[in-house]
Amino acid sequence: MRNEMTIEFLSISENESLARVAVASFISQINPTMEELTDIKTVVSEAVTNAIIHGYEDNPDQKVRLSCAINGEEIEITIQDEGRGIDNVDMAREPLYTSKPEWERSGMGFTIMENFMDHVEITSEPGEGTTVHMKKQLTSTRALCN
Amino acid sequence: MSLHADFIVKENVLLVRLEGELDHHEASRLREAWQQELANNNVGHVIVNLEKLTFMDSSGLGVMLGRYKEVQASGSEMVICSISPEVRRLFDLSGMFKIVKLVDNETFALEMLGVAS
């Protein structure tokens, strides 16, 4: 099956759980396992949190855009902000790297996304914003391919 | 679902029971409450019971690591117990259990820190 959704919400931390729940209920139509569901909720939480605290630096009046697509048993998620952007994407992807240690950030966000998803692509332009594009194939399809 | 935190003092141990979802939104509130409890009570060690924590992301790891550093700096120990497999994956990824002790349940954790049951 093929399906798509897009939502846009203000850059406030209350919307982190909204984003997780929206994606979880959208993908429930292709019956992911509990582990897959947790993985997806976690990566959505990471990317939306990044948009709010790093992209928009806690400015509550900005917009975060979240798209999710289902292609057969592949899930595709895009999280986009028009915030300050990332100066050095390679550095940001390093485990434990954080630009905000004083905020008790663990620096594990991108590492978690890379571990829980099959594919993570980050495009960012300083001053223009950041787009995180992620893909994951659900296990039942993998089993069929083997 | 939001986060609920219970703080219980047993002898010189602060027991923190977390229930619900711990994300960036809940992390700052939890940190403040937790630091307040550590300051108000004459406790050293900390036990974190994650039995009813249904979701956590890297913001939660940040809070745990922050408290671990404070507890360790005062010469005390922090022990985590009753973790679910989902939350555990995140801790394993971060290598947290190389520095923070993990035990099966609260009773073991209390025994380990010398609190009589």
XYZ file of C-alpha atoms in Angstrom:
263
model
C 0.000 0.000 0.000
C 0.972 3.610 -0.410
C 0.000 6.424 1.921
C 1.316 9.832 2.915
C 0.720 12.498 5.525
C 2.181 15.873 6.426
C 1.654 17.909 9.558
C 3.043 21.261 10.584
C 3.210 22.512 14.150
C 4.732 25.286 16.247
C 8.249 24.793 17.570
C 7.240 24.168 21.172
C 8.334 21.163 23.206
C 4.725 20.082 23.926
C 4.564 19.061 20.260
C 7.344 16.465 20.585
C 4.865 13.927 21.953
C 2.268 14.990 19.374
C 4.768 14.226 16.591
C 5.561 10.777 18.040
C 1.934 9.826 18.503
C 0.925 11.100 15.033
C 3.608 9.039 13.265
C 2.996 5.972 15.448
C -0.708 5.925 14.700
C -0.130 6.624 10.988
C 2.253 3.668 10.561
C 0.145 1.330 12.703
C -1.845 0.553 9.528
C 1.048 -1.600 8.282
C 1.384 -3.474 11.593
C 4.922 -2.714 12.750
C 6.339 -4.755 15.636
C 6.495 -3.093 19.063
C 10.251 -2.681 18.644
C 9.853 -1.023 15.245
C 7.203 1.278 16.656
C 9.481 2.284 19.533
C 12.367 2.880 17.110
C 10.231 5.131 14.921
C 8.834 7.079 17.893
C 12.350 7.581 19.240
C 13.835 8.905 15.985
C 10.872 11.258 15.451
C 11.358 12.558 18.972
C 15.085 13.101 18.337
C 14.651 14.953 15.050
C 11.785 17.156 16.281
C 13.699 17.981 19.476
C 16.716 18.960 17.363
C 14.548 21.255 15.226
C 13.129 22.960 18.320
C 16.252 23.412 20.423
C 19.005 23.605 17.813
C 17.215 24.759 14.660
C 15.005 27.354 16.306
C 16.966 27.743 19.565
C 13.745 27.565 21.600
C 11.968 30.292 19.636
C 8.327 29.161 19.999
C 6.878 30.991 16.980
C 8.460 28.894 14.216
C 7.146 25.921 12.297
C 8.329 22.321 12.180
C 7.115 20.231 9.260
C 6.808 16.477 9.533
C 6.009 14.160 6.626
C 5.602 10.429 6.725
C 5.129 8.085 3.787
C 4.411 4.395 3.569
C 5.596 2.556 0.442
C 4.709 -1.080 0.803
C 6.516 -1.884 4.023
C 9.029 0.914 3.841
C 8.547 3.939 6.045
C 9.957 7.287 5.048
C 10.038 10.213 7.479
C 11.085 13.799 6.759
C 11.462 16.442 9.473
C 12.156 19.944 8.329
C 12.850 23.290 9.976
C 13.779 26.704 8.618
C 16.046 27.542 11.513
C 19.718 28.388 11.886
C 21.051 25.249 10.205
C 24.036 23.107 11.121
C 27.525 24.508 10.450
C 29.204 21.121 10.303
C 26.924 18.136 9.689
C 29.733 15.557 9.989
C 30.634 16.880 13.428
C 26.973 16.938 14.504
C 26.675 13.253 13.549
C 29.587 12.244 15.809
C 28.403 10.241 18.848
C 28.379 12.334 22.044
C 28.983 15.594 20.164
C 26.699 18.388 21.315
C 26.745 22.113 20.659
C 24.834 22.626 23.916
C 26.558 20.708 26.750
C 25.306 23.320 29.244
C 21.747 22.160 28.507
C 22.584 18.588 29.503
C 22.277 17.343 25.947
C 23.688 13.842 25.575
C 24.882 14.288 21.994
C 23.271 10.981 21.017
C 20.427 12.200 18.784
C 21.907 11.484 15.343
C 23.600 8.299 16.603
C 20.196 7.001 17.716
C 18.634 7.935 14.358
C 21.428 6.125 12.478
C 21.109 3.025 14.645
C 17.333 2.762 14.626
C 16.797 3.572 10.924
C 18.234 1.992 7.750
C 19.063 5.297 6.127
C 19.523 8.848 7.496
C 20.236 11.842 5.302
C 20.803 15.317 6.718
C 20.781 18.380 4.504
C 21.472 21.689 6.143
C 22.318 25.193 5.093
C 23.440 27.709 7.738
C 20.709 30.341 8.062
C 18.270 28.369 5.894
C 17.335 25.345 7.958
C 17.760 21.605 8.261
C 15.990 18.615 6.719
C 16.356 15.123 8.148
C 15.201 12.357 5.832
C 15.029 8.808 7.187
C 13.960 5.411 5.858
C 13.245 2.089 7.469
C 12.142 -1.191 5.979
C 9.920 -3.210 8.272
C 11.117 -6.726 9.124
C 8.360 -8.778 7.502
C 9.393 -7.464 4.064
C 13.037 -8.235 4.775
C 12.112 -11.794 5.645
C 10.251 -12.144 2.332
C 13.227 -10.815 0.334
C 15.645 -13.348 1.809
C 1.320 10.728 28.000
C 3.351 12.910 30.316
C 5.911 12.040 32.954
C 5.247 11.443 36.618
C 8.128 11.314 39.094
C 7.939 10.044 42.676
C 10.769 10.838 45.070
C 11.094 8.707 48.202
C 13.832 8.949 50.818
C 15.008 5.706 52.429
C 17.789 6.276 54.955
C 20.551 7.956 52.931
C 19.139 6.948 49.542
C 16.929 8.977 47.218
C 14.631 6.664 45.323
C 13.350 8.097 42.031
C 10.448 6.263 40.386
C 9.611 7.425 36.870
C 6.334 6.727 35.116
C 5.287 7.687 31.564
C 7.376 9.292 28.829
C 10.650 11.138 29.298
C 11.500 13.460 26.414
C 12.995 16.950 26.052
C 9.712 18.558 27.127
C 9.689 16.630 30.416
C 13.461 16.631 30.942
C 13.932 20.154 32.295
C 11.056 19.814 34.782
C 12.422 16.478 35.975
C 15.923 17.873 36.362
C 14.703 20.761 38.531
C 12.569 18.531 40.771
C 15.361 15.971 41.116
C 18.017 18.561 41.988
C 15.628 20.093 44.544
C 15.118 16.689 46.189
C 18.862 16.104 46.353
C 19.366 19.539 47.923
C 16.485 19.294 50.432
C 17.191 15.813 51.744
C 20.299 14.582 53.407
C 20.863 11.800 50.907
C 23.893 10.524 49.067
C 23.032 7.582 46.871
C 20.350 7.543 44.197
C 18.251 4.655 42.855
C 16.349 5.267 39.621
C 13.464 2.853 39.070
C 12.427 2.797 35.393
C 9.839 0.019 35.623
C 6.957 2.237 34.505
C 8.897 4.401 32.055
C 7.320 3.601 28.692
C 9.384 5.907 26.485
C 12.691 7.720 26.664
C 14.898 9.508 24.130
C 18.350 11.108 24.235
C 17.028 14.011 26.334
C 16.382 11.468 29.081
C 19.926 10.139 28.711
C 21.148 13.712 29.245
C 19.221 14.036 32.517
C 20.491 10.666 33.786
C 24.070 11.507 32.885
C 23.764 14.942 34.522
C 22.518 13.467 37.824
C 25.126 10.689 37.689
C 27.880 13.299 37.490
C 26.470 15.211 40.486
C 26.019 12.083 42.610
C 29.472 10.821 41.693
C 31.066 14.208 42.480
C 29.685 13.980 46.021
C 31.287 10.538 46.410
C 28.019 8.577 46.230
C 26.554 5.993 43.892
C 23.716 5.945 41.387
C 21.979 2.670 40.519
C 19.355 2.092 37.827
C 16.831 -0.725 38.158
C 13.821 -2.415 36.506
C 14.559 -1.131 32.999
C 12.421 -2.268 30.045
C 14.096 -3.772 26.941
C 13.049 -0.734 24.846
C 14.600 1.824 27.174
C 17.607 -0.415 27.741
C 18.554 -0.313 24.034
C 19.049 3.420 24.341
C 21.245 3.092 27.437
C 23.274 0.367 25.700
C 23.814 2.572 22.648
C 25.158 5.359 24.830
C 27.439 3.074 26.838
C 25.810 4.367 30.025
C 26.031 1.018 31.831
C 29.805 1.149 31.585
C 29.596 3.816 34.285
C 26.179 3.482 35.961
C 25.241 0.228 37.730
C 22.149 -1.655 36.554
C 20.262 -4.168 38.704
C 17.045 -6.165 38.244
C 14.834 -4.540 40.830
C 14.488 -2.006 43.613
C 15.060 -4.546 46.410
C 18.449 -5.528 44.967
C 19.349 -1.884 44.492
C 18.486 -1.030 48.112
C 20.431 -4.053 49.394
C 23.397 -3.074 47.291
C 23.449 0.376 48.861
C 23.117 -1.077 52.352
C 19.514 -0.047 53.097
C 17.685 -2.503 55.378
C 14.333 -3.566 53.942
